[in-house]
Coordinates of N, CA and C and ligand atoms in Angstrom, one line a residue:
M1 N 20.3 9.9 -2.1 CA 19.1 8.9 -1.8 C 18.9 8.7 -3.5
G2 N 19.1 7.3 -4.0 CA 18.5 7.0 -5.1 C 17.2 6.4 -5.2
V3 N 16.2 6.8 -6.1 CA 15.0 6.3 -6.3 C 14.6 5.4 -7.1
V4 N 13.9 4.2 -6.6 CA 13.3 3.2 -7.3 C 12.0 2.9 -7.1
N5 N 11.0 3.4 -8.1 CA 9.6 3.1 -7.8 C 9.3 1.8 -8.4
I6 N 8.6 1.2 -7.6 CA 8.1 -0.4 -8.0 C 6.6 -0.4 -8.3
T7 N 6.2 0.6 -9.5 CA 4.9 1.0 -9.6 C 4.6 0.8 -11.1
P8 N 3.5 0.8 -11.4 CA 3.2 0.8 -13.0 C 3.2 2.3 -13.5
D9 N 3.3 3.4 -12.6 CA 2.9 4.7 -13.3 C 3.3 5.8 -12.5
S10 N 4.7 5.5 -11.8 CA 5.2 6.9 -11.2 C 5.6 7.9 -12.5
F11 N 5.9 9.0 -11.9 CA 5.6 9.9 -13.1 C 7.2 9.8 -14.2
S12 N 8.1 9.5 -13.3 CA 9.3 9.7 -14.4 C 9.9 8.0 -14.7
D13 N 9.6 7.0 -13.8 CA 10.1 5.9 -14.1 C 9.0 4.7 -14.0
G14 N 7.8 5.0 -14.1 CA 6.8 4.3 -14.0 C 6.8 3.0 -14.9
G15 N 6.5 2.0 -14.3 CA 6.5 0.5 -14.9 C 8.1 -0.2 -15.3
R16 N 9.0 0.8 -15.1 CA 10.3 0.2 -15.7 C 10.8 -0.9 -14.5
F17 N 10.3 -0.9 -13.3 CA 10.9 -1.6 -12.2 C 9.8 -2.3 -11.4
L18 N 8.6 -2.7 -11.9 CA 7.7 -3.2 -11.5 C 8.1 -4.7 -11.4
D19 N 8.8 -5.2 -12.3 CA 9.6 -6.3 -12.5 C 10.7 -6.5 -11.4
R20 N 10.4 -7.5 -10.3 CA 11.2 -7.7 -9.3 C 12.8 -7.6 -9.4
P21 N 13.3 -8.5 -10.4 CA 14.6 -8.4 -10.7 C 15.3 -7.0 -10.9
A22 N 14.2 -6.4 -11.9 CA 14.7 -4.8 -12.4 C 14.8 -4.0 -11.3
A23 N 14.0 -4.2 -10.5 CA 14.0 -3.4 -9.3 C 15.1 -3.5 -8.2
I24 N 15.4 -4.9 -8.1 CA 16.7 -5.1 -7.3 C 18.0 -4.7 -8.2
A25 N 18.0 -5.0 -9.4 CA 19.4 -4.4 -10.1 C 19.3 -3.1 -10.1
Q26 N 18.2 -2.2 -10.3 CA 18.4 -0.9 -10.3 C 18.9 -0.4 -8.9
A27 N 18.3 -0.7 -8.1 CA 18.9 -0.5 -6.6 C 20.2 -0.8 -6.4
R28 N 20.6 -2.0 -6.8 CA 22.0 -2.3 -6.6 C 23.0 -1.3 -7.6
K29 N 22.5 -0.9 -9.0 CA 23.1 -0.1 -9.8 C 23.4 1.4 -9.3
L30 N 22.0 1.8 -8.2 CA 22.2 3.2 -7.8 C 23.2 3.3 -6.6
A31 N 23.1 2.1 -5.8 CA 24.1 2.0 -4.7 C 25.5 1.9 -5.3
G32 N 25.8 1.2 -6.1 CA 27.0 1.2 -6.9 C 27.6 2.7 -7.4
E33 N 26.8 3.3 -7.7 CA 26.9 4.7 -8.5 C 27.3 5.7 -7.2
G34 N 26.8 5.2 -6.2 CA 27.0 6.1 -5.1 C 26.2 6.5 -4.1
A35 N 24.8 6.0 -4.1 CA 23.5 6.2 -3.3 C 24.0 5.8 -1.9
Q36 N 23.6 6.5 -1.0 CA 23.9 6.2 0.4 C 22.7 5.5 1.0
I37 N 21.7 5.8 0.4 CA 20.2 5.5 0.5 C 19.5 4.8 -0.7
V38 N 18.7 3.9 -0.8 CA 18.0 3.5 -1.8 C 16.6 3.7 -1.4
D39 N 15.7 4.6 -1.8 CA 14.3 4.8 -1.4 C 13.4 4.0 -2.4
I40 N 12.7 2.9 -1.9 CA 11.8 2.1 -2.8 C 10.5 2.5 -2.4
G41 N 9.4 2.4 -3.5 CA 8.2 2.8 -3.2 C 7.3 1.9 -4.1
G42 N 6.1 1.3 -3.5 CA 5.1 0.5 -4.1 C 3.9 1.1 -4.4
E43 N 3.7 2.5 -4.2 CA 2.6 3.3 -4.3 C 3.0 4.7 -5.0
S44 N 2.3 4.9 -6.0 CA 2.5 6.0 -6.9 C 1.8 7.2 -5.9
T45 N 2.4 8.4 -5.9 CA 1.5 9.5 -5.3 C 1.5 10.7 -6.6
R46 N 1.6 10.0 -7.8 CA 1.3 11.1 -8.7 C -0.2 11.3 -9.1
P47 N -0.7 12.7 -9.3 CA -2.1 13.0 -9.5 C -2.7 11.9 -10.3
G48 N -3.9 11.3 -10.1 CA -4.6 10.7 -10.9 C -4.0 8.9 -11.1
S49 N -2.9 8.9 -10.2 CA -2.7 7.4 -10.3 C -3.6 6.4 -9.6
A50 N -3.8 5.2 -10.1 CA -4.5 4.3 -9.5 C -4.3 3.9 -8.2
P51 N -5.3 3.6 -7.3 CA -5.1 3.4 -5.8 C -4.4 1.9 -5.8
V52 N -3.8 1.7 -4.8 CA -3.1 0.5 -4.9 C -3.3 -0.2 -3.3
S53 N -3.8 -1.4 -3.2 CA -4.1 -2.0 -1.9 C -2.9 -2.2 -1.2
E54 N -3.5 -2.2 0.0 CA -1.9 -2.8 1.1 C -1.4 -4.0 0.8
E55 N -2.1 -4.9 0.4 CA -1.6 -6.1 0.0 C -0.7 -6.0 -1.3
E56 N -1.2 -5.4 -2.2 CA -0.1 -5.2 -3.5 C 0.9 -4.3 -3.2
E57 N 1.0 -3.3 -2.4 CA 1.9 -2.6 -1.9 C 3.2 -3.3 -1.4
L58 N 2.5 -4.4 -0.3 CA 3.5 -5.0 0.2 C 4.1 -6.1 -0.7
A59 N 3.2 -6.7 -1.4 CA 4.0 -7.7 -2.5 C 5.0 -7.0 -3.4
R60 N 5.0 -5.7 -3.6 CA 5.6 -4.9 -4.5 C 7.0 -4.8 -3.7
I61 N 6.9 -4.3 -2.4 CA 8.3 -3.7 -1.6 C 9.1 -5.0 -1.2
L62 N 8.2 -5.9 -0.4 CA 8.9 -6.5 0.4 C 9.9 -7.5 -0.3
P63 N 9.8 -8.3 -1.3 CA 10.8 -9.1 -1.9 C 12.1 -8.4 -2.4
V64 N 11.8 -6.9 -2.7 CA 12.9 -6.2 -3.2 C 13.8 -5.7 -1.8
L65 N 12.8 -5.4 -0.8 CA 13.6 -4.9 0.3 C 14.3 -6.1 1.0
E66 N 13.8 -7.4 0.8 CA 14.5 -8.5 1.7 C 15.7 -8.9 0.6
A67 N 15.7 -8.6 -0.5 CA 17.0 -8.9 -1.4 C 17.9 -7.7 -1.2
L68 N 17.7 -6.9 -0.5 CA 18.7 -5.6 -0.4 C 19.3 -5.4 1.0
G69 N 19.2 -6.6 1.7 CA 19.5 -6.7 3.2 C 21.0 -5.9 3.7
D70 N 22.0 -5.9 2.5 CA 23.1 -5.3 2.7 C 23.2 -3.9 2.5
L71 N 22.0 -3.2 2.1 CA 22.0 -1.8 1.6 C 21.1 -0.9 2.8
C72 N 21.3 0.2 2.8 CA 20.5 0.9 3.6 C 19.4 1.6 2.9
V73 N 18.2 0.9 3.0 CA 17.0 1.1 2.2 C 16.0 2.2 2.9
S74 N 15.4 2.6 2.3 CA 14.3 3.8 2.9 C 13.0 3.2 2.0
V75 N 11.8 3.0 2.8 CA 10.6 2.8 2.1 C 9.6 3.9 2.2
D76 N 9.2 4.2 1.1 CA 8.4 5.2 0.8 C 6.9 4.8 1.0
T77 N 6.2 5.2 1.9 CA 4.7 4.6 2.3 C 4.1 5.4 3.3
R78 N 3.0 5.4 2.9 CA 2.0 6.3 3.9 C 1.1 5.4 4.9
R79 N 1.3 4.2 4.7 CA 0.7 3.1 5.6 C 1.2 2.4 6.6
P80 N 0.6 2.7 8.1 CA 1.2 2.0 9.1 C 1.7 0.6 9.1
A81 N 0.8 -0.1 8.4 CA 1.0 -1.6 8.3 C 2.1 -1.9 7.3
V82 N 2.4 -1.2 6.1 CA 3.6 -1.4 5.5 C 4.8 -0.9 6.1
M83 N 4.6 0.5 7.1 CA 5.9 0.7 7.6 C 6.4 -0.6 8.8
R84 N 5.4 -1.1 9.4 CA 5.7 -2.0 10.3 C 6.4 -3.2 9.6
A85 N 5.8 -3.7 8.4 CA 6.4 -4.8 7.9 C 7.7 -4.5 7.1
A86 N 7.7 -3.3 6.7 CA 9.1 -2.8 6.1 C 10.3 -2.9 7.0
L87 N 9.8 -2.4 8.1 CA 10.8 -2.3 9.6 C 11.3 -3.6 9.9
A88 N 10.5 -4.6 9.8 CA 10.7 -5.9 10.2 C 11.6 -6.5 9.1
A89 N 11.4 -6.2 8.0 CA 12.2 -6.8 6.9 C 13.3 -6.0 6.6
G90 N 13.9 -5.2 7.5 CA 15.2 -4.7 7.3 C 15.2 -3.2 6.9
A91 N 14.2 -2.3 6.7 CA 14.4 -1.1 6.3 C 15.0 -0.1 7.3
S92 N 15.8 0.9 6.8 CA 16.4 1.8 7.9 C 15.7 2.9 7.7
M93 N 14.9 3.4 6.8 CA 14.2 4.8 6.9 C 12.8 4.4 6.5
I94 N 11.9 5.1 6.9 CA 10.4 5.4 6.4 C 10.6 6.8 5.9
N95 N 9.9 6.9 4.5 CA 9.8 8.3 3.9 C 8.2 8.4 3.7
D96 N 7.8 9.3 4.6 CA 6.3 9.4 4.8 C 5.9 10.6 4.0
V97 N 5.3 10.9 2.7 CA 4.9 11.9 2.2 C 3.7 12.8 3.0
Q98 N 3.1 11.9 3.9 CA 2.1 12.6 4.8 C 2.6 12.8 6.2
A99 N 3.8 12.6 6.6 CA 4.6 13.0 7.8 C 3.9 12.5 9.0
L100 N 3.5 11.1 8.8 CA 3.2 10.0 9.9 C 2.0 10.7 10.3
S101 N 1.0 11.3 9.5 CA -0.3 11.7 9.9 C -1.4 10.6 10.0
A102 N -0.9 9.4 9.2 CA -2.2 8.2 9.4 C -2.2 7.8 10.9
P103 N -3.4 7.4 11.1 CA -3.7 6.8 12.9 C -2.9 5.6 12.6
G104 N -1.9 5.4 13.9 CA -1.1 4.4 14.1 C 0.5 4.5 13.6
A105 N 0.6 5.7 12.6 CA 1.8 5.7 11.9 C 3.2 5.7 13.3
Y106 N 3.0 6.8 14.2 CA 3.7 6.8 15.4 C 4.0 5.5 15.6
D107 N 3.1 4.8 16.2 CA 3.1 3.4 16.8 C 4.1 2.5 16.2
A108 N 4.0 2.6 14.6 CA 4.5 1.8 13.6 C 6.0 1.9 13.6
V109 N 6.4 3.1 13.8 CA 8.0 3.4 13.8 C 8.5 3.8 15.1
R110 N 7.8 3.8 16.3 CA 8.4 4.2 17.4 C 9.3 3.3 18.1
E111 N 9.1 2.1 18.0 CA 10.2 1.2 18.6 C 11.4 0.7 17.8
S112 N 11.2 1.2 16.5 CA 12.3 0.7 15.6 C 13.4 2.0 15.9
A113 N 14.6 1.8 15.5 CA 15.5 2.9 15.3 C 15.7 3.5 14.2
C114 N 14.7 3.3 13.4 CA 14.7 3.8 12.0 C 14.6 5.4 11.8
A115 N 15.2 5.9 10.7 CA 15.2 7.3 10.6 C 13.6 7.6 9.7
V116 N 13.3 8.7 9.8 CA 12.0 9.1 9.4 C 12.1 10.3 8.7
C117 N 11.5 10.4 7.3 CA 11.4 11.6 6.7 C 9.9 12.2 6.6
L118 N 9.8 13.3 7.3 CA 8.6 13.9 7.3 C 8.4 15.0 6.2
M119 N 7.5 14.9 5.3 CA 7.3 15.5 4.1 C 6.1 16.7 4.1
H120 N 6.2 17.5 3.7 CA 4.9 18.5 3.6 C 4.3 18.4 2.4
M121 N 2.9 18.1 2.4 CA 2.1 18.1 1.2 C 1.0 18.8 1.4
K122 N 0.3 19.7 0.5 CA -0.9 20.5 0.7 C -2.0 19.7 0.1
G123 N -3.0 19.1 0.7 CA -3.8 18.4 0.1 C -3.5 16.9 -0.1
E124 N -4.4 16.2 -1.0 CA -4.4 14.8 -1.4 C -3.5 14.7 -2.7
P125 N -2.8 13.5 -2.9 CA -2.2 13.3 -4.1 C -3.1 13.6 -5.4
A126 N -4.5 13.2 -5.5 CA -5.1 13.2 -6.5 C -5.5 14.5 -7.0
T127 N -5.9 15.4 -6.0 CA -6.2 16.9 -6.2 C -5.0 18.1 -5.8
M128 N -4.0 17.5 -5.4 CA -3.1 18.5 -4.9 C -2.5 19.5 -5.9
Q129 N -2.6 19.4 -7.0 CA -2.3 20.3 -8.0 C -3.1 21.3 -8.9
Q130 N -4.5 21.1 -8.2 CA -5.3 22.0 -8.9 C -5.4 23.3 -8.1
D131 N -4.7 24.2 -8.3 CA -4.5 25.7 -8.2 C -4.1 25.7 -6.6
P132 N -3.2 25.1 -6.2 CA -2.8 25.4 -4.9 C -2.5 27.0 -4.4
H133 N -3.0 27.2 -3.2 CA -2.5 28.6 -2.8 C -2.1 28.8 -1.3
Y134 N -1.2 29.6 -1.3 CA -0.4 29.9 0.1 C -0.3 31.7 0.0
D135 N -0.4 32.0 1.1 CA 0.0 33.5 1.6 C 1.5 33.7 1.5
D136 N 2.3 32.7 2.2 CA 3.7 32.7 2.2 C 3.9 31.1 2.3
V137 N 4.4 30.6 1.1 CA 4.7 29.1 1.1 C 5.6 28.6 2.2
V138 N 6.9 29.6 2.1 CA 7.9 29.1 2.9 C 7.5 29.1 4.4
A139 N 6.7 30.1 4.8 CA 6.2 30.3 6.1 C 5.2 29.1 6.6
E140 N 4.5 28.8 5.5 CA 3.4 27.7 5.8 C 4.2 26.3 5.7
V141 N 5.2 26.1 5.1 CA 5.8 24.9 4.9 C 6.7 24.8 6.2
K142 N 7.2 25.8 6.7 CA 8.1 25.7 7.8 C 7.4 25.5 9.1
E143 N 6.1 26.2 9.3 CA 5.2 25.8 10.4 C 4.8 24.6 10.5
F144 N 4.2 24.0 9.6 CA 4.0 22.3 9.3 C 5.1 21.6 9.8
L145 N 6.1 21.9 9.2 CA 7.3 21.0 9.7 C 7.8 20.9 11.1
R146 N 7.8 22.1 11.4 CA 8.0 22.4 13.0 C 7.1 21.7 13.8
G147 N 5.8 21.9 13.3 CA 4.8 21.1 14.1 C 4.7 19.6 14.0
R148 N 5.3 19.0 12.9 CA 5.5 17.6 12.6 C 6.7 17.1 13.5
V149 N 7.4 17.9 13.5 CA 8.9 17.6 14.4 C 8.5 17.4 15.8
A150 N 7.9 18.4 16.3 CA 7.2 18.7 17.7 C 6.3 17.3 18.0
A151 N 5.3 17.2 17.1 CA 4.4 15.9 17.4 C 5.3 14.5 17.4
A152 N 6.3 14.5 16.5 CA 6.9 13.3 16.4 C 7.7 12.7 17.6
E153 N 8.3 14.1 18.0 CA 9.2 14.1 19.4 C 8.5 13.9 20.6
A154 N 7.2 14.3 20.7 CA 6.0 14.2 21.6 C 5.6 12.8 21.9
A155 N 5.6 12.1 20.6 CA 5.3 10.6 20.4 C 6.3 9.7 20.7
G156 N 7.6 10.2 21.0 CA 8.6 9.1 21.5 C 9.6 9.0 20.3
I157 N 9.7 9.6 19.4 CA 10.5 9.5 18.2 C 11.6 10.8 18.1
A158 N 12.6 10.1 18.6 CA 13.8 11.2 18.8 C 14.2 12.1 17.9
R159 N 14.6 13.2 17.9 CA 14.7 14.2 17.0 C 15.7 13.8 16.0
E160 N 16.8 13.0 16.7 CA 18.1 12.9 15.9 C 17.6 11.7 14.8
R161 N 16.5 11.2 15.0 CA 15.7 10.2 13.7 C 15.1 10.9 12.5
L162 N 14.9 12.2 12.6 CA 13.9 12.7 11.8 C 14.8 13.7 10.8
V163 N 14.0 13.8 9.5 CA 14.8 14.4 8.3 C 13.4 15.3 7.8
I164 N 13.5 16.5 7.4 CA 12.3 17.3 7.2 C 12.5 17.4 5.7
D165 N 11.4 17.4 4.8 CA 11.4 17.7 3.3 C 10.1 18.7 2.9
P166 N 10.4 19.8 2.2 CA 9.2 20.7 1.8 C 8.2 20.0 0.9
G167 N 8.6 18.9 0.3 CA 7.8 18.3 -0.4 C 7.5 19.0 -2.0
F168 N 8.5 19.2 -2.7 CA 8.5 20.0 -4.1 C 7.4 19.1 -4.8
G169 N 6.5 20.2 -5.4 CA 5.6 19.5 -6.4 C 4.4 18.9 -5.6
F170 N 4.3 19.0 -4.3 CA 3.1 18.1 -3.6 C 2.2 19.3 -3.1
G171 N 1.5 19.7 -4.2 CA 0.6 20.8 -3.6 C 1.2 22.1 -3.7
K172 N 2.0 22.3 -4.5 CA 2.8 23.4 -5.1 C 2.8 23.5 -6.4
N173 N 2.9 25.0 -7.1 CA 3.1 25.1 -8.4 C 4.4 25.5 -8.7
A174 N 4.8 25.8 -10.0 CA 6.1 26.1 -10.4 C 6.7 27.3 -9.5
G175 N 5.9 28.2 -9.2 CA 6.4 29.5 -8.5 C 6.6 29.1 -6.9
H176 N 5.7 28.2 -6.4 CA 6.0 27.7 -5.0 C 7.3 27.0 -4.9
N177 N 7.6 26.2 -5.8 CA 8.5 25.3 -5.8 C 9.9 26.1 -5.8
L178 N 9.9 27.1 -6.7 CA 11.2 27.7 -6.9 C 11.3 28.7 -5.7
T179 N 10.2 29.3 -5.0 CA 10.4 30.1 -3.7 C 10.9 29.3 -2.6
V180 N 10.3 28.1 -2.6 CA 11.0 27.1 -1.4 C 12.4 27.0 -2.0
L181 N 12.8 26.6 -2.8 CA 14.1 26.3 -3.2 C 15.0 27.6 -2.8
K182 N 14.6 28.8 -3.3 CA 15.3 29.7 -3.1 C 15.5 30.2 -1.8
R183 N 14.5 29.9 -0.8 CA 14.7 30.2 0.4 C 14.8 29.0 1.6
L184 N 15.3 27.9 0.9 CA 15.6 26.7 1.7 C 16.5 26.6 2.8
P185 N 17.4 27.9 3.1 CA 17.9 28.0 4.3 C 17.0 28.1 5.3
E186 N 15.9 28.8 5.2 CA 14.8 29.2 6.5 C 14.5 27.8 6.9
L187 N 14.1 26.9 6.2 CA 13.9 25.4 6.6 C 14.9 24.8 7.3
A188 N 16.2 25.1 6.8 CA 17.1 24.5 7.5 C 17.4 24.9 9.0
E189 N 16.9 26.2 9.3 CA 17.0 27.0 10.5 C 16.2 26.0 11.5
L190 N 15.4 24.9 11.0 CA 14.7 24.2 12.2 C 15.5 23.1 12.7
G191 N 16.7 23.0 12.3 CA 17.8 22.4 13.1 C 17.5 20.7 12.8
V192 N 16.9 20.4 11.8 CA 16.7 18.9 11.4 C 17.3 18.7 9.7
P193 N 18.0 17.9 9.6 CA 18.4 17.6 8.0 C 17.4 17.8 7.2
V194 N 17.5 18.3 6.0 CA 16.7 18.9 5.0 C 16.8 17.8 3.8
L195 N 15.8 17.1 3.2 CA 15.8 16.4 2.2 C 15.2 17.1 1.1
A196 N 15.7 17.0 -0.2 CA 15.2 17.7 -1.3 C 15.0 16.8 -2.5
G197 N 13.7 16.7 -2.9 CA 13.4 15.8 -3.9 C 13.0 16.6 -5.2
L198 N 13.9 17.0 -6.0 CA 13.6 17.7 -7.2 C 13.6 17.0 -8.6
S199 N 14.2 15.9 -8.5 CA 14.9 15.4 -9.6 C 13.7 15.1 -10.6
R200 N 13.7 15.4 -11.8 CA 13.0 15.2 -13.1 C 11.7 15.7 -13.1
K201 N 11.3 16.7 -11.9 CA 10.1 16.9 -11.7 C 9.5 18.2 -12.7
S202 N 8.0 18.2 -12.4 CA 7.4 19.1 -13.4 C 7.8 20.5 -13.7
T203 N 8.5 21.2 -12.4 CA 8.7 22.4 -12.4 C 9.9 22.5 -13.4
I204 N 10.7 21.7 -13.5 CA 11.9 21.4 -14.6 C 11.5 21.7 -15.9
G205 N 10.3 20.7 -16.2 CA 9.7 20.8 -17.6 C 9.2 22.0 -17.9
R206 N 8.5 22.6 -16.9 CA 8.1 24.2 -17.1 C 9.1 25.3 -17.5
L207 N 10.2 25.0 -16.7 CA 11.3 25.9 -17.0 C 12.0 25.8 -18.3
T208 N 12.3 24.6 -18.5 CA 13.1 23.9 -19.8 C 12.3 23.5 -21.1
G209 N 11.1 23.2 -20.8 CA 10.3 22.9 -21.9 C 10.7 21.3 -22.5
R210 N 11.4 20.7 -21.4 CA 11.6 19.1 -21.8 C 10.9 18.4 -21.2
P211 N 10.6 17.1 -21.9 CA 9.9 16.0 -21.5 C 10.7 15.3 -20.2
V212 N 10.0 14.5 -19.4 CA 10.5 14.0 -18.3 C 11.9 13.3 -18.3
D213 N 12.1 12.5 -19.4 CA 13.6 11.7 -19.9 C 14.4 12.6 -20.4
E214 N 14.2 14.1 -20.6 CA 15.3 14.7 -20.8 C 15.7 16.1 -19.7
R215 N 15.3 15.8 -18.5 CA 15.5 16.6 -17.4 C 16.7 16.4 -16.6
L216 N 17.6 15.8 -17.4 CA 19.0 15.8 -16.4 C 19.8 16.8 -16.0
A217 N 19.9 17.7 -16.9 CA 20.7 18.9 -16.7 C 19.8 19.7 -15.8
G218 N 18.5 19.8 -15.9 CA 17.8 20.7 -15.0 C 17.7 20.3 -13.8
S219 N 17.8 18.7 -13.5 CA 17.7 18.2 -12.1 C 19.1 18.4 -11.3
L220 N 20.3 18.4 -12.3 CA 21.6 18.8 -11.5 C 21.5 20.2 -11.3
A221 N 21.1 21.0 -12.0 CA 21.0 22.4 -11.6 C 20.2 22.6 -10.2
M222 N 19.2 21.9 -10.1 CA 18.0 22.0 -8.9 C 18.9 21.3 -7.7
A223 N 19.9 20.2 -8.0 CA 20.5 19.6 -6.9 C 21.4 20.5 -6.5
L224 N 22.4 21.1 -7.2 CA 23.1 22.1 -6.8 C 22.7 23.2 -6.0
L225 N 21.6 23.7 -6.5 CA 20.6 25.0 -5.9 C 20.4 24.2 -4.3
A226 N 19.9 23.1 -4.2 CA 19.4 22.6 -3.0 C 20.5 22.4 -2.1
L227 N 21.7 22.0 -2.3 CA 22.9 21.8 -1.7 C 23.2 23.1 -1.2
Q228 N 23.3 24.0 -2.1 CA 23.7 25.6 -1.5 C 22.6 26.1 -0.6
G229 N 21.3 25.8 -0.9 CA 20.5 26.0 0.2 C 20.4 25.3 1.7
G230 N 21.3 24.2 1.8 CA 21.4 23.6 3.1 C 20.7 22.2 3.0
A231 N 20.4 21.8 2.0 CA 19.9 20.2 1.8 C 20.8 19.2 2.2
T232 N 20.7 18.3 2.9 CA 21.9 17.3 3.0 C 21.5 15.9 2.6
I233 N 20.3 15.9 2.2 CA 20.0 14.5 1.2 C 19.1 15.0 0.0
L234 N 19.7 14.5 -1.1 CA 19.0 14.6 -2.5 C 18.4 13.3 -3.0
R235 N 17.1 13.5 -3.2 CA 16.4 12.2 -3.8 C 16.3 12.3 -5.2
V236 N 17.1 11.6 -5.7 CA 17.5 11.7 -7.3 C 17.0 10.3 -8.1
H237 N 17.0 10.4 -9.1 CA 17.0 8.9 -10.0 C 18.5 9.0 -10.6
D238 N 19.1 10.2 -10.9 CA 20.3 9.9 -11.6 C 21.5 10.1 -10.5
V239 N 22.0 9.1 -10.1 CA 22.7 9.2 -8.8 C 24.4 9.4 -9.5
K240 N 24.6 8.7 -10.3 CA 26.1 9.0 -10.7 C 26.4 10.4 -11.2
E241 N 25.7 11.1 -11.9 CA 25.7 12.4 -12.3 C 25.5 13.3 -11.1
T242 N 24.6 13.0 -9.9 CA 24.5 13.8 -8.9 C 25.7 13.8 -7.9
R243 N 26.4 12.6 -7.8 CA 27.4 12.5 -7.0 C 28.5 13.4 -7.6
D244 N 28.5 13.7 -8.8 CA 29.8 14.6 -9.6 C 29.3 16.3 -9.2
V245 N 28.1 16.4 -9.1 CA 27.7 17.8 -8.7 C 27.9 17.8 -7.1
I246 N 27.8 16.6 -6.3 CA 28.2 17.0 -4.9 C 29.8 17.1 -4.8
A247 N 30.4 16.4 -5.6 CA 32.0 16.3 -5.5 C 32.4 17.8 -5.8
V248 N 31.9 18.5 -6.9 CA 32.4 19.8 -7.2 C 32.0 20.5 -6.1
W249 N 30.6 20.6 -5.7 CA 30.2 21.4 -4.7 C 31.0 21.5 -3.4
E250 N 31.3 20.3 -2.8 CA 32.1 20.1 -1.8 C 33.6 20.6 -1.9
A251 N 34.2 20.3 -3.2 CA 35.4 20.9 -3.3 C 35.4 22.3 -3.2
V252 N 34.4 23.0 -3.9 CA 34.7 24.4 -3.6 C 34.3 24.7 -2.4
R253 N 33.5 24.2 -1.6 CA 33.2 24.8 -0.3 C 34.4 24.5 0.6
A254 N 35.3 23.4 0.2 CA 36.4 23.1 1.1 C 37.7 24.2 0.5
A255 N 37.5 24.7 -0.4 CA 38.6 25.6 -1.0 C 39.0 26.6 -0.2
Ligands
9MG1 C1 8.0 9.6 -2.9 N1 8.3 10.8 -3.1 C2 8.4 11.5 -4.4 N2 8.7 12.8 -4.3 C3 9.2 12.9 -3.2 C4 10.0 14.2 -2.6 O1 10.4 15.1 -3.2 N3 10.3 13.6 -1.3 C5 10.0 12.8 -0.6 N4 10.5 12.6 0.6 N5 9.5 11.6 -1.1 C6 9.0 11.9 -2.4

């Protein structure tokens, strides 16, 4: 899954693809490099980012989505109205960092055949990184995701449409993120495909001391660890390089 943030302030590529042709070109570039899904988003969930209105979010994503009709596009949104509009415009997947918790979210996706990513987040984006606490981060994330999968199924969204995601960096410090990554196989036990988004995140900065634009090697190491832990979808900025990691990992697995 290649990432295209159509926002002025996303943490790693904010502002680069706010311009519509640039966003479309970036999505096509990532697909050409081997992304099977392109994830577009018009609202930054970075702590401290400026709120965006529903109208503005739609104005950012819809023209880009409409220009990518031949690709498998995921839309990163928390708003049911945006989900509905995106699905009507051809989105194949809804990536919801709030795991369909907004009122009306189930209704927005139920009638379509789209895939849905249910992500764990502790707290709200604005404050989630202010000293998050868990007794057992993996157990808590797993129980949350188990509950959201069950709730989605009960709401009429077939299990085959669901993907789960522990939400690296969403209400989790570096220690929490590393523990979740190390114990990712426990989440895979839920029997739903696992998506991992670690690309360029601040934990890599903490471990390496590198600024966000120098985190490629760290991101690739994280990608390999996520694959080994059972992730089947990697949400990344650097698709070409991550495809090489996947090729090497698959070859070793098949040897
Ligand atoms: C939108 N977004 C930013 N980081 C993410 C992650 O790790 N997973 C998912 N599903 N979405 C993310």
